[in-house]
PDB file of C-alpha atoms and ligand atoms in Angstrom:
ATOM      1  CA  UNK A   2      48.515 -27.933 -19.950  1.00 97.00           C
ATOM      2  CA  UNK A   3      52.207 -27.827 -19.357  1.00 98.00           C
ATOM      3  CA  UNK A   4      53.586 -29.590 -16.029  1.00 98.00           C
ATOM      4  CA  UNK A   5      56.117 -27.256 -14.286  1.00 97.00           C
ATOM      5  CA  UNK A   6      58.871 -28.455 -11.491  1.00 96.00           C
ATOM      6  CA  UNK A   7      60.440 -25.864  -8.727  1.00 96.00           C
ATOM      7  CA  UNK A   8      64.457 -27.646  -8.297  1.00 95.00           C
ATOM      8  CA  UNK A   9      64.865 -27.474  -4.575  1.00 96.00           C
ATOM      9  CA  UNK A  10      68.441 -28.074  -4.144  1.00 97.00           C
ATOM     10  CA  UNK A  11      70.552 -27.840  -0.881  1.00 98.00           C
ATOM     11  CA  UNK A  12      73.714 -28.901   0.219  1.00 98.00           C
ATOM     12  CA  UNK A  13      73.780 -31.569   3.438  1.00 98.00           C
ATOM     13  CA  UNK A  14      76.904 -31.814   5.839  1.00 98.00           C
ATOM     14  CA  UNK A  15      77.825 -34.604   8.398  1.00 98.00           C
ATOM     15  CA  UNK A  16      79.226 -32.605  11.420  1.00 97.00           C
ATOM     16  CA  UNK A  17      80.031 -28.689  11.990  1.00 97.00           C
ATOM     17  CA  UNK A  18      83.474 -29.264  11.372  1.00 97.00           C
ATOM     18  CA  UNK A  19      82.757 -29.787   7.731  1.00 98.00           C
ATOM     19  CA  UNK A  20      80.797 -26.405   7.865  1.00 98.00           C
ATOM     20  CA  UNK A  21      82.506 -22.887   6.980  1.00 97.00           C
ATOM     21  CA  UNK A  22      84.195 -21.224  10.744  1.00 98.00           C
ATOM     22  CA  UNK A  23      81.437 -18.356  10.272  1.00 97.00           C
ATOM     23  CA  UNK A  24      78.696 -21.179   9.248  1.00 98.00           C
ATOM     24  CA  UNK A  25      79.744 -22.494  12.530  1.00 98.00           C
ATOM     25  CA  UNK A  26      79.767 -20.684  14.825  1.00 98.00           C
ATOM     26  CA  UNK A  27      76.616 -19.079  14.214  1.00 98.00           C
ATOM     27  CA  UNK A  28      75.268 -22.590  14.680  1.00 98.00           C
ATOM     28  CA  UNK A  29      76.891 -22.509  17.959  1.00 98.00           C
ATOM     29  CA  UNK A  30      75.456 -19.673  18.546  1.00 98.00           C
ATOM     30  CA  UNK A  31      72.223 -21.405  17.955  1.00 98.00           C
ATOM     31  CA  UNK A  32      72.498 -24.500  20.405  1.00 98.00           C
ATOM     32  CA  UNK A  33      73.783 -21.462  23.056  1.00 98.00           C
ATOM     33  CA  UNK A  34      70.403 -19.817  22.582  1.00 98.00           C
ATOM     34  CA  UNK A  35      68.371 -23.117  22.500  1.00 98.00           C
ATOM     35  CA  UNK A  36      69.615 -22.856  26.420  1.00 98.00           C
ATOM     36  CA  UNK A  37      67.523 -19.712  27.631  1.00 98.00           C
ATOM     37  CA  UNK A  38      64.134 -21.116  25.614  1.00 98.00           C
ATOM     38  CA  UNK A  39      61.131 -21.031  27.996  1.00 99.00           C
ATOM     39  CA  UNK A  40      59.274 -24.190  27.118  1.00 98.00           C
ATOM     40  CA  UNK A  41      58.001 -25.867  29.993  1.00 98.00           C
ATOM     41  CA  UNK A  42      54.730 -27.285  28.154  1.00 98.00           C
ATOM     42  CA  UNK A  43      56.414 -28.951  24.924  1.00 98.00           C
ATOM     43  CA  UNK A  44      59.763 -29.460  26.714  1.00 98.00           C
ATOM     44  CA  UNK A  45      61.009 -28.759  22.896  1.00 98.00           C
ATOM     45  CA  UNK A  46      63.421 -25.925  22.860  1.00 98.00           C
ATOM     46  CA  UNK A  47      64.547 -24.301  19.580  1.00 98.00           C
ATOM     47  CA  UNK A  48      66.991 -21.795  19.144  1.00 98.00           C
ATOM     48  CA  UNK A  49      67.629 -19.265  16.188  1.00 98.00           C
ATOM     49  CA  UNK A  50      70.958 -17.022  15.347  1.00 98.00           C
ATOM     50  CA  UNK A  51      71.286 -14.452  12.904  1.00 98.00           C
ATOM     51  CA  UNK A  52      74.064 -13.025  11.282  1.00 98.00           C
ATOM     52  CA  UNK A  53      73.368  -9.739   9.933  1.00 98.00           C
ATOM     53  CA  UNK A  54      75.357  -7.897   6.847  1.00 98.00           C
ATOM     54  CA  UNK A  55      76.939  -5.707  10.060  1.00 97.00           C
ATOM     55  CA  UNK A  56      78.329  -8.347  11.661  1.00 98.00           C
ATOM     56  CA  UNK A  57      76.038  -8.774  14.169  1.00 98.00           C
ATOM     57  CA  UNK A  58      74.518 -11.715  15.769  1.00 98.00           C
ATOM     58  CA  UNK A  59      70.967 -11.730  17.112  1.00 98.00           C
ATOM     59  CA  UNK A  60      69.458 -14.909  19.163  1.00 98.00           C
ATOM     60  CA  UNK A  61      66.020 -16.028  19.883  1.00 98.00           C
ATOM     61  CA  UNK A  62      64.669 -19.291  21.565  1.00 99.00           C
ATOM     62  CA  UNK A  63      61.086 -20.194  21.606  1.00 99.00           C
ATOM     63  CA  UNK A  64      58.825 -18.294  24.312  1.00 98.00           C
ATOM     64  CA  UNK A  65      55.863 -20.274  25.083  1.00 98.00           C
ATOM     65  CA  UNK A  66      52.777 -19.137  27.267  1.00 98.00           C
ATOM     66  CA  UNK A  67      50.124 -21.189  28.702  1.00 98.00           C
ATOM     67  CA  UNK A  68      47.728 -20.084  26.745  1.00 98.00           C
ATOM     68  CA  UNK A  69      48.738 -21.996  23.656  1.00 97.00           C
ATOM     69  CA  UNK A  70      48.417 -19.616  20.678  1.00 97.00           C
ATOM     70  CA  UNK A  71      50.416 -16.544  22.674  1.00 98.00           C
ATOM     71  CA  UNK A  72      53.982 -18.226  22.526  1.00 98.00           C
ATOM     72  CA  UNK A  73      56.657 -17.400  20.064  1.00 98.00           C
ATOM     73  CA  UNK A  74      58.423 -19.622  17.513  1.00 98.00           C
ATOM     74  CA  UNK A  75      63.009 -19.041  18.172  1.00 99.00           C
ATOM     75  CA  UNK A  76      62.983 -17.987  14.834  1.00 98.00           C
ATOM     76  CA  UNK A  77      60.450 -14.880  14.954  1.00 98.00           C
ATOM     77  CA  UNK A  78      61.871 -13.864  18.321  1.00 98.00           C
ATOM     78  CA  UNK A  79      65.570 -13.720  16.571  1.00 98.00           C
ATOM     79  CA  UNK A  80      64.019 -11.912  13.242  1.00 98.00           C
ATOM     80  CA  UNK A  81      62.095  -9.584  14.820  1.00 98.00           C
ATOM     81  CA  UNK A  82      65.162  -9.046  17.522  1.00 98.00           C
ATOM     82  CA  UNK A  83      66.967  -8.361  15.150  1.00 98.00           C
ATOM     83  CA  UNK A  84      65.169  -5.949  12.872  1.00 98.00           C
ATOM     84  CA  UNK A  85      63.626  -3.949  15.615  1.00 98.00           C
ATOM     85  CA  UNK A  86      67.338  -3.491  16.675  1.00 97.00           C
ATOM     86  CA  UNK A  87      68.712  -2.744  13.014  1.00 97.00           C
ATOM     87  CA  UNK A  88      66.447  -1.131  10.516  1.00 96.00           C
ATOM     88  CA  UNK A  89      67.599  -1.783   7.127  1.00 95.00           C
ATOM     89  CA  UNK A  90      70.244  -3.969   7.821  1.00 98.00           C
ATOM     90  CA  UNK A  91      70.547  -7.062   5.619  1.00 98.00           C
ATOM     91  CA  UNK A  92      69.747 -10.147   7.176  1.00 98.00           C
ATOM     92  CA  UNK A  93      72.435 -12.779   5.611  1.00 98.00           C
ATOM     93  CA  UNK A  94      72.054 -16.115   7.665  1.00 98.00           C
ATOM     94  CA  UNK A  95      70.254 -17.473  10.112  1.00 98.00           C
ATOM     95  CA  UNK A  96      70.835 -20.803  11.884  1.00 99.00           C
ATOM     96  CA  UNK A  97      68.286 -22.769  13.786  1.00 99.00           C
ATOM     97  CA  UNK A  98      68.898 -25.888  16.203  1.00 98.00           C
ATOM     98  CA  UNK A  99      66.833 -27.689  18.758  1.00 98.00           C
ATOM     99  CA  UNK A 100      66.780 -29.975  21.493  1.00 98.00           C
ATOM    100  CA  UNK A 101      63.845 -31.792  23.442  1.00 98.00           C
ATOM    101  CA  UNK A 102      63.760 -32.622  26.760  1.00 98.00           C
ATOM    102  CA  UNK A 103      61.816 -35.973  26.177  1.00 98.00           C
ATOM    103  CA  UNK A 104      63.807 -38.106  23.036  1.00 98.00           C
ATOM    104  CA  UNK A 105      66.738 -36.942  20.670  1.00 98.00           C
ATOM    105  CA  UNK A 106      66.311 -34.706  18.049  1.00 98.00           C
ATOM    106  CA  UNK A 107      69.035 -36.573  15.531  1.00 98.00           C
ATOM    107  CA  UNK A 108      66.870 -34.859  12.261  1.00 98.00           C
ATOM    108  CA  UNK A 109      67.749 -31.189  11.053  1.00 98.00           C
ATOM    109  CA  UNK A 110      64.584 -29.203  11.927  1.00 95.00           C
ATOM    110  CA  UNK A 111      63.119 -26.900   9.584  1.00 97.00           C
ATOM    111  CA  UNK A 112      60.915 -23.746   9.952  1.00 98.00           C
ATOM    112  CA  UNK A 113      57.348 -24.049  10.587  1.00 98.00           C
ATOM    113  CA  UNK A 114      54.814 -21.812   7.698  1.00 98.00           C
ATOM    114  CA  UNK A 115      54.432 -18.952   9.898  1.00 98.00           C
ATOM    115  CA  UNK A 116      57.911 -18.455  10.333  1.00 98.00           C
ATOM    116  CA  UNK A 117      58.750 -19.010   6.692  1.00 98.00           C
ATOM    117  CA  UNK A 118      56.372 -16.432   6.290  1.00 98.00           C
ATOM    118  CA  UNK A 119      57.757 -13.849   8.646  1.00 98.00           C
ATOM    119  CA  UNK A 120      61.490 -14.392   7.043  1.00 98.00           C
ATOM    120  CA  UNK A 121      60.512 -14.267   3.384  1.00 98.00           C
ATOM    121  CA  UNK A 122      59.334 -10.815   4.043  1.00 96.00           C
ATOM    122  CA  UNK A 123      62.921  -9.433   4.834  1.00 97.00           C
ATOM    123  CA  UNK A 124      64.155 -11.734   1.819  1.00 97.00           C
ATOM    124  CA  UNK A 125      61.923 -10.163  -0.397  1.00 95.00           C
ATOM    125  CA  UNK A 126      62.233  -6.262   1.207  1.00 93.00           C
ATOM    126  CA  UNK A 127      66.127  -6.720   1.052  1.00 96.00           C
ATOM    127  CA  UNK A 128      65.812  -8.317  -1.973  1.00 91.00           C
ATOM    128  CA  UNK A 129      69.078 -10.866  -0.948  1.00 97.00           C
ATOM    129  CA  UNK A 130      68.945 -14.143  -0.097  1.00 98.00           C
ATOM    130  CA  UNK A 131      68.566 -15.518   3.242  1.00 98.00           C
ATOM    131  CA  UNK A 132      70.438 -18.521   3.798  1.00 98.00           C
ATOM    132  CA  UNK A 133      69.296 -21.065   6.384  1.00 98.00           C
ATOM    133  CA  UNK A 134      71.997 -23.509   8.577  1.00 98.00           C
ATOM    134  CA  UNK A 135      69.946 -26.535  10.741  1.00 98.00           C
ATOM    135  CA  UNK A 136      70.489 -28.993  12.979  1.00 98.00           C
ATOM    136  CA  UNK A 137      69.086 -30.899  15.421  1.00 98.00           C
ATOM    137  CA  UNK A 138      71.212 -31.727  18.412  1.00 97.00           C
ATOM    138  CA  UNK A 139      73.141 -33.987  16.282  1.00 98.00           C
ATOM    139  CA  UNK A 140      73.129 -35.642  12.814  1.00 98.00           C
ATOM    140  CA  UNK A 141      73.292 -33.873   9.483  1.00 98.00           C
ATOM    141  CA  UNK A 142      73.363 -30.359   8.720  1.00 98.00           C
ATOM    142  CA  UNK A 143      71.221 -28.659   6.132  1.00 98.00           C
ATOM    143  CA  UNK A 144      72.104 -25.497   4.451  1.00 98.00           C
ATOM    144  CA  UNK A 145      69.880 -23.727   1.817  1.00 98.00           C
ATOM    145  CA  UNK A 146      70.340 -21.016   0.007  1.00 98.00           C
ATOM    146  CA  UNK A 147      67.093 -19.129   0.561  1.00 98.00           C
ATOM    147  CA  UNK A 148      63.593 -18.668   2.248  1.00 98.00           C
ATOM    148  CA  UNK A 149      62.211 -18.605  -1.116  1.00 97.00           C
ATOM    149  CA  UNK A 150      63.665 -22.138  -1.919  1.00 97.00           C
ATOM    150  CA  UNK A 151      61.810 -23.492   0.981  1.00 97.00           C
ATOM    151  CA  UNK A 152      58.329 -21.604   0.147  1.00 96.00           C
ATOM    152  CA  UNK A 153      57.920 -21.754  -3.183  1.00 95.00           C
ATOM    153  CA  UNK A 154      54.465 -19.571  -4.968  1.00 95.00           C
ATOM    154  CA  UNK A 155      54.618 -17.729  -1.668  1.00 95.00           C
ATOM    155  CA  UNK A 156      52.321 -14.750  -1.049  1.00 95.00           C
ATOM    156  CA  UNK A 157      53.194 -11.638  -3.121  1.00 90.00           C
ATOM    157  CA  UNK A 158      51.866  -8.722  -3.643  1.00 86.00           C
ATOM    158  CA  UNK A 159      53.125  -5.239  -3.998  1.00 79.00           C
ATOM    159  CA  UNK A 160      50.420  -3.464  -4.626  1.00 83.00           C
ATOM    160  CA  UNK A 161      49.766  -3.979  -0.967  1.00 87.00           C
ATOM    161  CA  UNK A 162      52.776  -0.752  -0.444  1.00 82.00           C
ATOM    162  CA  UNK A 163      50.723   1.766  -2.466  1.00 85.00           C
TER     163      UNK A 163
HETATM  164  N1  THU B 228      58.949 -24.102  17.517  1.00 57.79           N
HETATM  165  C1  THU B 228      59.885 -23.187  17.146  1.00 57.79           C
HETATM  166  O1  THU B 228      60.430 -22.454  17.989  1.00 57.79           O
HETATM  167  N2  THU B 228      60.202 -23.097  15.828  1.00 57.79           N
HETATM  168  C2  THU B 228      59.605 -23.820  14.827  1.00 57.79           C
HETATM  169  O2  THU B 228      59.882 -23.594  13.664  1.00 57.79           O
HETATM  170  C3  THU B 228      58.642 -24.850  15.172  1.00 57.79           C
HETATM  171  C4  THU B 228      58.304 -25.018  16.607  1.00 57.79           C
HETATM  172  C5  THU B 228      58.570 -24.180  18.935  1.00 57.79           C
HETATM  173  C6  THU B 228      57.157 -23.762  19.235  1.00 57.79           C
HETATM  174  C7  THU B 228      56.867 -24.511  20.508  1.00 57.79           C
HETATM  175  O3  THU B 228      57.323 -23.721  21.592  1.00 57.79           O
HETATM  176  C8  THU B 228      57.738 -25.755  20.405  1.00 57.79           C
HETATM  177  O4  THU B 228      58.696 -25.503  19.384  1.00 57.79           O
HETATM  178  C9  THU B 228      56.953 -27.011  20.057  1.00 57.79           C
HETATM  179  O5  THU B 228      56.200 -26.847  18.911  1.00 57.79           O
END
C-alpha cells in the first residue's frame, strides 16, 4: 500500500487591483453578466466570462426554470456560448462571480461537479489549461491554474471516441 497526495495549489488575491488588467477585466466582465441572471427562485445570481485564445469574451448567468432540474448553471451557459459560437477555439480563462439577493456573498465561489465536468471536457479536448478567476461580490480572489486541479481522478476515457 503506498499513500499518494494530489498538491492543489492556487494563488489568492485581496482586491482586483492586485489582479493582472486582462485578469480583471474579465472578472468585470463577470459581475456585468451576474446582472442579466434569471433567478427569481434562489435569488442567487452567478455570472461566468470567458476569454477565448481569439480574444473573445463570452458571458453566461444562471437561467433557472420552475421546474427545478431544467435551469442552467452561469458557467455552462458561458461554455457552451462560447463553443457553439467558436469551434475549436481554445478556451484560456474563465471568471465566475456571484451575488445573492438575500445576504453577502464575501467567499470566492467555486464551480459546482456538473460544471467541473462540462469544462474539463474542453481542457482535456484542447489539451491546455483552463484557468479559473472567482469572486464573490467582495473578499478574496482565487485563481487556479486548471479544471483538472480542481477535479482530480476525473472521468477519462478515450476509448469512448472510437
Ligand atoms: N449556480 C451557478 O450558476 N453556478 C454554480 O456553480 C452553482 C450554482 C446557480 C444555480 C442556481 O440557479 C443558483 O446558482 C442557486 O444554486
Amino acid at each position: 500500500m503506498e499513500t499518494k497526495t494530489i498538491p492543489f495549489t492556487y494563488e489568492e488575491y485581496d482586491s482586483p487591483e492586485e489582479l493582472q488588467p486582462h485578469d480583471r477585466d474579465l472578472l468585470s466582465c463577470a459581475k456585468e453578466a451576474l446582472k442579466n441572471a434569471y433567478a427569481p427562485y434562489s435569488r442567487y445570481h452567478v455570472g461566468a466570462a470567458i476569454l477565448l485564445g481569439n480574444g473573445k469574451i463570452f458571458t453566461g448567468n444562471n437561467q433557472e426554470n420552475m421546474a427545478f432540474p431544467s435551469g442552467l448553471c452561469a458557467e455552462r451557459v458561458a461554455i457552451y456560448s462560447a463553443a457553439a459560437n467558436n469551434p475549436g477555439v481554445a478556451i484560456k480563462t474563465i471568471a465566475i462571480s456571484a451575488h445573492s439577493d438575500k445576504f453577502p456573498v464575501t467567499e470566492p465561489v467555486a464551480p459546482c461537479g456538473s460544471c467541473r465536468q462540462a469544462m474539463i471536457e474542453y481542457e482535456m479536448f484542447q489539451k491546455q489549461n483552463i484557468r479559473i478567476i472567482l469572486q464573490g461580490d467582495t473578499g478574496k480572489i482565487l485563481v487556479i491554474g486548471s479544471i483538472e486541479s480542481l477535479m482530480p481522478l476525473s472521468f477519462r476515457e478515450n476509448g469512448l471516441k472510437k
